[in-house]
XYZ file of C-alpha atoms in Angstrom:
529
model
C -34.696 53.082 -9.923
C -37.078 52.851 -13.063
C -39.822 55.598 -13.012
C -43.399 55.055 -13.775
C -44.952 57.739 -15.150
C -48.491 58.682 -16.682
C -50.851 61.841 -17.050
C -54.229 62.024 -15.980
C -55.934 64.813 -18.208
C -56.616 67.183 -15.639
C -53.383 66.666 -14.085
C -51.047 69.926 -14.488
C -48.205 67.797 -13.165
C -47.485 64.249 -13.823
C -47.942 61.525 -11.299
C -44.261 60.120 -10.912
C -44.037 56.855 -8.744
C -40.800 55.736 -7.153
C -40.049 59.549 -6.581
C -38.377 61.177 -3.423
C -40.320 61.611 -0.033
C -43.376 63.988 -0.917
C -42.605 65.775 2.739
C -45.483 67.817 4.226
C -48.682 69.955 2.800
C -47.529 73.497 1.908
C -48.605 75.872 4.647
C -50.253 78.458 1.988
C -52.498 76.399 -0.220
C -54.903 78.135 -2.599
C -58.402 78.628 -1.211
C -61.289 76.534 -3.009
C -65.002 77.883 -3.437
C -65.813 75.161 -0.870
C -63.985 76.279 1.695
C -65.675 79.723 1.699
C -66.533 80.366 4.624
C -64.223 78.219 6.635
C -66.223 76.290 9.366
C -66.023 78.447 12.464
C -65.483 75.462 14.949
C -63.920 72.860 12.966
C -61.366 74.579 10.556
C -58.418 75.521 13.113
C -59.748 72.957 16.161
C -57.206 72.123 18.493
C -57.331 70.278 21.836
C -56.495 72.040 24.784
C -53.367 69.937 25.195
C -52.383 67.542 22.536
C -53.332 64.069 23.737
C -50.753 61.565 25.404
C -52.196 58.754 24.136
C -54.948 57.210 22.031
C -56.144 54.071 20.792
C -56.001 55.167 16.989
C -54.202 57.856 15.702
C -55.600 59.172 11.982
C -53.331 61.340 9.864
C -55.733 63.267 7.782
C -59.227 65.016 7.944
C -60.591 64.547 4.966
C -63.254 62.300 3.684
C -61.053 59.055 4.134
C -59.962 59.655 7.929
C -63.348 60.984 8.683
C -64.989 57.990 7.396
C -62.755 55.848 9.675
C -63.411 57.854 12.837
C -66.978 57.927 11.809
C -67.297 54.363 11.722
C -64.915 53.479 14.730
C -66.887 55.666 16.784
C -70.673 55.629 15.612
C -71.036 51.493 14.991
C -69.413 50.899 18.161
C -71.831 48.715 20.096
C -73.053 50.157 23.428
C -73.145 46.623 24.967
C -69.777 45.764 23.286
C -67.232 44.323 25.466
C -64.765 46.725 24.241
C -64.588 50.354 25.395
C -65.338 53.014 23.392
C -62.019 53.824 21.369
C -60.284 56.952 21.917
C -59.576 58.477 18.528
C -57.095 61.249 18.000
C -56.988 62.878 14.543
C -54.127 64.958 13.186
C -54.140 67.374 10.451
C -51.263 69.387 8.884
C -53.394 72.426 7.856
C -56.963 73.508 8.234
C -59.466 70.689 8.721
C -60.690 69.517 5.343
C -58.034 71.346 3.412
C -56.730 68.701 1.063
C -58.417 66.869 -1.889
C -61.735 66.642 -0.128
C -62.263 70.309 0.036
C -60.977 70.732 -3.606
C -62.557 68.128 -5.530
C -65.482 68.427 -8.013
C -68.339 67.054 -5.672
C -69.263 64.161 -7.766
C -70.547 60.810 -6.643
C -71.079 59.536 -10.089
C -68.753 56.900 -11.547
C -68.874 55.941 -15.237
C -69.544 52.272 -14.271
C -69.574 50.820 -17.936
C -65.898 52.300 -18.611
C -64.655 51.452 -15.123
C -66.035 47.870 -14.818
C -64.394 46.698 -18.458
C -61.150 48.195 -17.275
C -60.921 47.126 -14.209
C -61.375 43.563 -15.601
C -58.291 43.706 -17.450
C -56.346 44.315 -13.928
C -58.173 42.028 -11.684
C -60.912 39.253 -11.773
C -64.553 39.777 -13.030
C -65.866 39.250 -9.894
C -63.646 41.836 -8.018
C -64.497 44.542 -10.886
C -68.063 43.634 -10.061
C -67.655 44.313 -6.574
C -65.652 47.728 -7.489
C -68.417 48.658 -9.697
C -71.337 48.193 -6.916
C -69.002 49.815 -4.114
C -68.506 52.908 -6.235
C -72.312 53.050 -7.179
C -73.469 52.411 -3.420
C -71.546 55.434 -2.505
C -74.607 57.607 -3.839
C -76.770 56.107 -1.298
C -74.240 55.847 1.727
C -73.362 59.399 1.673
C -76.961 60.543 1.685
C -77.786 58.292 4.700
C -74.715 59.329 6.205
C -75.669 63.194 5.809
C -79.396 62.341 7.225
C -77.695 61.540 10.553
C -76.179 65.011 10.700
C -78.245 67.900 12.278
C -81.065 69.396 9.936
C -79.098 72.788 9.060
C -75.547 70.573 8.697
C -77.687 68.292 6.415
C -78.836 70.716 4.279
C -75.456 72.476 4.276
C -73.678 69.220 3.020
C -75.974 69.677 0.037
C -75.678 65.824 -0.636
C -77.996 64.692 -3.604
C -78.922 62.855 -6.327
C -78.518 64.708 -9.637
C -79.144 64.157 -13.380
C -76.164 62.460 -14.938
C -75.085 62.956 -18.592
C -71.686 61.533 -20.275
C -71.787 63.155 -23.230
C -69.493 62.320 -26.267
C -68.369 64.696 -28.716
C -66.207 62.031 -30.657
C -67.476 59.451 -33.022
C -64.693 56.735 -31.727
C -65.020 57.267 -28.073
C -68.985 57.145 -28.465
C -68.734 53.679 -30.156
C -66.235 52.307 -27.431
C -68.865 53.473 -24.913
C -71.656 51.599 -26.632
C -69.544 48.376 -26.531
C -68.728 49.019 -22.858
C -72.301 49.667 -21.760
C -73.561 46.578 -23.809
C -71.035 44.482 -21.542
C -72.439 46.116 -18.601
C -76.052 45.325 -19.664
C -74.927 41.566 -20.102
C -72.809 41.066 -16.825
C -74.250 43.635 -14.172
C -77.825 43.951 -15.283
C -78.916 45.660 -12.221
C -76.345 48.444 -12.474
C -76.755 48.986 -16.168
C -80.537 49.387 -15.757
C -79.782 52.839 -14.079
C -77.988 54.192 -17.453
C -79.930 54.964 -20.936
C -78.508 55.463 -24.122
C -79.089 58.912 -25.969
C -78.200 58.878 -29.677
C -77.225 62.098 -31.743
C -80.583 64.036 -31.934
C -81.795 62.785 -28.407
C -78.289 63.780 -26.638
C -78.388 67.159 -28.108
C -81.956 68.040 -27.159
C -81.319 66.516 -23.612
C -77.957 67.722 -22.927
C -78.050 70.969 -24.727
C -74.771 70.355 -26.540
C -75.234 71.198 -30.270
C -72.320 69.183 -31.079
C -72.656 66.124 -29.174
C -72.487 62.790 -30.973
C -74.051 60.603 -28.223
C -74.759 60.648 -24.372
C -75.492 57.986 -21.542
C -77.692 58.981 -18.949
C -77.884 57.914 -15.386
C -80.606 57.879 -12.982
C -80.150 59.126 -9.286
C -79.314 55.918 -8.198
C -75.890 55.989 -9.702
C -75.074 59.715 -9.683
C -75.046 62.369 -6.800
C -73.101 65.447 -5.618
C -71.954 66.801 -2.504
C -70.365 69.885 -1.008
C -67.360 67.759 0.603
C -66.110 70.278 2.755
C -69.210 71.220 4.530
C -70.090 67.318 5.002
C -66.561 66.441 6.501
C -66.438 69.313 8.829
C -69.942 69.051 9.798
C -69.504 65.653 10.271
C -66.616 66.231 12.510
C -68.161 68.920 14.317
C -71.094 66.273 15.407
C -68.481 63.412 16.130
C -66.732 65.842 18.486
C -69.660 67.135 19.960
C -70.908 63.474 20.561
C -67.799 61.655 21.466
C -65.341 62.881 24.139
C -63.017 60.186 23.024
C -62.434 61.983 19.864
C -59.739 64.649 19.293
C -58.942 66.823 16.479
C -55.857 68.845 16.161
C -55.403 71.004 13.143
C -52.180 72.773 12.175
C -50.476 70.058 13.846
C -48.089 68.145 11.334
C -47.703 64.457 12.040
C -44.058 64.282 11.154
C -43.043 60.740 11.876
C -44.005 57.544 13.262
C -41.726 55.647 15.720
C -42.058 51.872 16.439
C -41.526 51.413 20.403
C -39.754 48.888 22.549
C -40.376 48.078 26.207
C -43.960 50.204 26.103
C -47.357 49.587 26.401
C -48.084 51.007 23.211
C -46.712 50.026 19.457
C -45.948 53.735 18.237
C -45.041 57.073 19.129
C -46.237 59.609 16.515
C -44.404 62.759 16.639
C -46.204 66.207 15.634
C -45.128 69.647 15.627
C -46.791 70.055 18.881
C -45.710 66.956 20.664
C -46.096 63.156 20.794
C -48.910 60.771 20.971
C -48.504 57.234 22.187
C -50.681 54.770 20.452
C -51.284 51.212 19.227
C -52.833 51.993 15.752
C -51.863 54.322 12.862
C -53.919 54.973 10.227
C -52.548 56.874 7.276
C -55.167 58.868 5.384
C -52.989 61.452 4.215
C -53.710 60.376 0.512
C -50.639 61.181 -1.488
C -48.367 62.202 1.607
C -48.784 58.604 3.091
C -45.405 57.567 1.515
C -43.426 60.209 3.729
C -44.185 57.515 6.677
C -44.187 54.281 4.398
C -41.577 55.036 1.838
C -42.488 51.631 -0.063
C -45.901 53.248 -0.704
C -44.223 55.623 -3.066
C -43.720 52.702 -5.325
C -47.246 52.669 -6.410
C -49.077 56.034 -4.833
C -47.797 59.310 -6.004
C -49.347 63.041 -6.312
C -50.447 65.158 -9.201
C -52.149 68.660 -9.365
C -55.519 69.219 -10.680
C -57.366 72.065 -11.428
C -61.076 73.264 -10.784
C -63.156 76.291 -10.927
C -66.698 77.640 -9.913
C -68.253 79.829 -12.637
C -71.631 81.075 -13.613
C -73.532 79.690 -16.530
C -75.331 82.078 -18.718
C -78.829 83.003 -18.346
C -80.222 80.912 -21.135
C -79.426 77.744 -19.490
C -82.046 76.262 -17.024
C -82.104 76.153 -13.174
C -81.840 72.895 -11.454
C -84.796 70.755 -12.054
C -85.817 72.515 -15.040
C -83.443 70.802 -17.815
C -84.999 68.643 -20.702
C -86.049 65.417 -18.977
C -84.563 62.135 -19.782
C -86.754 58.793 -18.466
C -89.460 61.462 -17.216
C -86.943 62.813 -14.776
C -85.122 66.229 -14.032
C -84.231 66.245 -10.669
C -84.139 69.225 -8.241
C -80.415 68.488 -7.402
C -79.331 69.836 -10.905
C -77.601 67.802 -13.384
C -73.883 66.879 -13.789
C -71.908 66.071 -17.156
C -68.863 64.123 -17.990
C -67.690 65.542 -21.362
C -65.524 63.393 -23.362
C -63.819 65.609 -26.046
C -60.414 66.439 -26.966
C -58.891 63.138 -26.150
C -59.707 63.604 -22.190
C -62.749 64.328 -19.800
C -63.751 67.546 -18.494
C -66.623 67.366 -15.642
C -69.402 70.007 -14.854
C -71.722 69.674 -12.014
C -74.531 72.432 -11.325
C -75.347 73.492 -7.733
C -79.007 73.908 -6.957
C -79.044 77.149 -4.678
C -77.396 79.846 -6.661
C -76.635 77.912 -10.028
C -72.905 77.722 -10.213
C -71.394 75.182 -12.200
C -68.139 73.732 -10.777
C -65.913 72.868 -14.006
C -62.719 71.002 -14.272
C -60.488 69.530 -16.683
C -58.210 70.729 -19.549
C -56.645 67.793 -20.918
C -52.976 68.295 -22.314
C -53.219 72.237 -21.094
C -50.018 72.724 -18.692
C -50.114 74.874 -15.661
C -46.834 76.675 -16.724
C -44.580 76.640 -19.874
C -42.679 73.949 -17.749
C -44.583 71.683 -16.039
C -41.353 70.292 -14.514
C -40.935 73.325 -12.479
C -43.832 72.519 -10.287
C -43.670 70.141 -7.731
C -46.699 67.358 -7.626
C -47.351 68.304 -4.075
C -47.848 72.065 -4.307
C -51.515 73.155 -4.022
C -50.577 77.016 -3.502
C -51.100 78.302 -6.755
C -54.129 79.121 -8.984
C -54.395 77.801 -12.455
C -52.171 79.489 -14.810
C -53.523 81.678 -17.675
C -53.655 78.751 -20.417
C -55.658 76.626 -18.229
C -57.624 79.134 -16.456
C -58.669 80.501 -20.086
C -59.759 77.114 -21.148
C -61.796 76.302 -18.200
C -63.557 79.515 -18.372
C -64.252 79.202 -22.025
C -65.280 75.602 -22.024
C -68.541 75.872 -20.951
C -70.187 78.358 -23.153
C -68.364 76.262 -26.153
C -70.268 73.361 -24.972
C -73.631 74.518 -24.696
C -73.297 76.727 -27.688
C -73.841 80.630 -27.388
C -77.552 80.356 -28.496
C -78.135 78.250 -25.220
C -75.879 80.022 -23.223
C -77.799 83.450 -23.960
C -76.897 86.438 -21.926
C -74.533 86.892 -18.959
C -76.047 86.468 -15.706
C -76.435 89.464 -13.375
C -78.716 87.958 -10.727
C -75.994 86.121 -8.589
C -76.000 87.479 -4.914
C -73.447 89.942 -3.814
C -73.572 89.519 0.070
C -71.283 86.463 -0.010
C -67.888 85.621 1.178
C -65.420 88.583 0.156
C -63.270 86.027 -1.599
C -65.959 84.765 -4.075
C -65.291 86.852 -7.331
C -67.752 89.199 -8.634
C -67.564 88.097 -12.281
C -68.498 85.087 -14.193
C -65.914 83.111 -12.560
C -66.275 82.782 -8.841
C -63.276 80.952 -7.603
C -60.401 78.853 -9.103
C -58.170 76.552 -7.236
C -55.617 73.818 -7.349
C -55.700 70.686 -5.331
C -53.361 67.358 -5.280
C -55.047 63.921 -6.202
C -53.214 60.641 -5.081
C -52.811 58.205 -7.724
C -51.844 54.826 -7.832
C -50.197 52.956 -10.925
C -52.876 50.366 -11.034
C -55.401 53.180 -10.456
C -57.293 51.307 -7.395
C -57.147 52.331 -4.169
C -54.838 51.301 -1.351
C -56.869 50.054 1.696
C -56.034 47.595 4.505
C -53.336 46.594 7.012
C -49.758 47.420 6.322
C -47.042 45.021 7.474
C -43.887 45.460 9.484
C -41.982 44.507 6.523
C -43.792 47.220 4.425
C -43.549 49.743 7.339
C -40.084 48.615 8.383
C -41.310 49.129 11.998
C -41.409 46.173 13.861
C -43.675 46.288 16.645
C -43.334 44.957 20.303
C -46.782 43.586 20.535
C -48.429 43.057 17.027
C -51.553 41.638 18.522
C -52.197 44.894 19.967
C -52.103 47.008 16.885
C -50.082 48.030 13.540
C -50.578 50.525 10.878
C -53.154 50.989 8.008
C -53.816 52.777 4.853
C -56.542 54.058 3.046
C -55.382 56.301 -0.040
C -54.944 56.663 -3.486
C -58.438 57.185 -4.991
C -57.452 58.447 -8.464
C -59.330 61.795 -8.187
C -62.666 59.379 -7.758
C -62.723 59.587 -3.839
C -66.070 60.566 -3.644
C -67.126 57.073 -5.049
C -64.257 55.174 -3.052
C -63.365 56.732 -0.098
C -66.172 56.736 2.388
C -66.938 53.034 2.289
C -63.170 52.179 1.968
C -62.853 53.978 5.461
C -65.708 51.969 6.531
C -64.276 48.416 5.538
C -60.945 50.099 7.387
C -62.682 50.526 10.255
C -64.163 47.040 10.381
C -60.603 45.303 9.764
C -59.299 47.463 12.658
C -62.084 46.455 15.207
C -61.460 42.670 13.956
C -57.782 43.076 14.882
C -58.707 44.945 18.115
C -60.780 41.920 18.937
C -58.407 39.552 18.330
C -60.394 38.114 15.577
C -59.436 37.501 12.086
C -61.172 39.940 9.657
C -64.915 38.810 8.927
C -64.859 37.220 5.423
C -68.540 38.956 5.224
C -66.652 42.285 4.662
C -64.969 41.002 1.386
C -68.549 39.947 0.153
C -68.945 43.492 -0.496
C -65.420 45.096 -0.258
C -62.727 44.309 -3.001
C -59.660 42.398 -2.084
C -57.965 44.069 -4.702
C -57.751 46.926 -2.678
C -55.429 45.336 -0.083
C -51.812 46.692 0.029
C -50.326 43.466 -0.829
C -46.657 43.005 -1.258
C -47.172 42.246 -4.805
C -48.732 45.809 -5.186
C -45.881 47.521 -3.070
C -42.672 45.661 -3.581
C -42.582 46.005 -6.965
C -43.073 49.231 -9.280
C -45.711 49.122 -11.708
C -44.332 50.270 -14.979
C -47.460 50.214 -17.125
C -49.483 53.060 -15.214
C -50.950 54.398 -18.661
C -54.154 52.227 -18.672
C -56.532 54.996 -18.196
C -55.950 58.855 -19.174
C -59.213 60.440 -18.448
C -59.685 63.190 -15.675
C -61.333 61.836 -12.614
C -64.044 63.715 -11.045
C -64.206 62.804 -7.084
């Protein structure tokens, strides 16, 4: 068997395609800054009794699975001829304990780079759809958060932010400018939201004295989110509003069986019993190959590391940064740092001013990365990587701009928030695909190797593999998947209007799944979602 291996810059363990069954999530994951405190009503929510049946079983409670449930339930028309679907969501650990509760919280694609690269692996038209889909996540997530109760909306901290992609290497800067010029010619409406900052202006605006250039982005193409709070509060609202939704955490989905001679197509066996259903949605990201092994040809996992830390007292508060395009947004500022052959990311939280920092190209989690499973997020970043993350911020800004260490941080917060400059460090598992595009859509019985008795009644689906960019892929992918599922439920072909905005390149076609891709090195930058 040929293996396809590549490293994302922040990945501490390589993604290996065609590998063995990923198994189940570890029971003792590290706890991220975002998860403190855990949601009191949702984190360990379980039904009094596991449902015996459901119309749809969703495996995974992160942004992908929650988006599917949200759109199935909230967009169901009251005057529809179909009944409100009964949806059962399963989670092996606490709710939202996977990548969504561990990522950097960025909703900000580097569209100029993504668009050019994607054109090489799909059509120009599809690459444009992908670019627009990713940008539209800023507005889509803000709109979704606005449907939550006011306290939940505020807690979710979904917001527009200042956005700077800062370059420290002349060749990378020159390449970015070429890509930016292409974007201006081919998708001018998106390019108009970006701006070019040459050396001196980049240094003045970014407060990074060694920058060689930067590309700015408006709030229309750049946002940030407290993903854990958004998802757990969304699940709380859905559970309170729709009795047809169940959420069972600490309930591991262990097997999916096709049934014969039953009114249902599938039996999903869990650690607490079984559920009969006609539709199964695999929204467990890098764990999906456990249930559908052929997905492992193109979908795998890799460990990433992130930290929450304080900046120096000399750095501006949110909304007070040197303005570009006459704007310094109250939501704070976010940076992508192209340096050292990779990419680090930074996002400022507006309330207390923490910076979420991730990256560390080429810095291993241990002396022997092979000692680590790419599916084990129980550990914390090891000394070399922790030292890098905790030193990078002051190095980028320069010690004159950094100023004294802050002493004004609140001390009455959660007991597991550290007392020093660093507030928390953690690891997480990102799902990566060989072509670095998500897998979203229906799975055939040939792909699942589960022939169902009544294909018209239901099938298996997947939404996974966001390549560290889940906040600019997963929510609208969940919406698209819900529309595909509802079309199937209504015995209709998928509305072509869906593919006017949703990329067909995301579909899990035989061409993507049956042949292992051995050219999975096209991008080697840290993703931020």
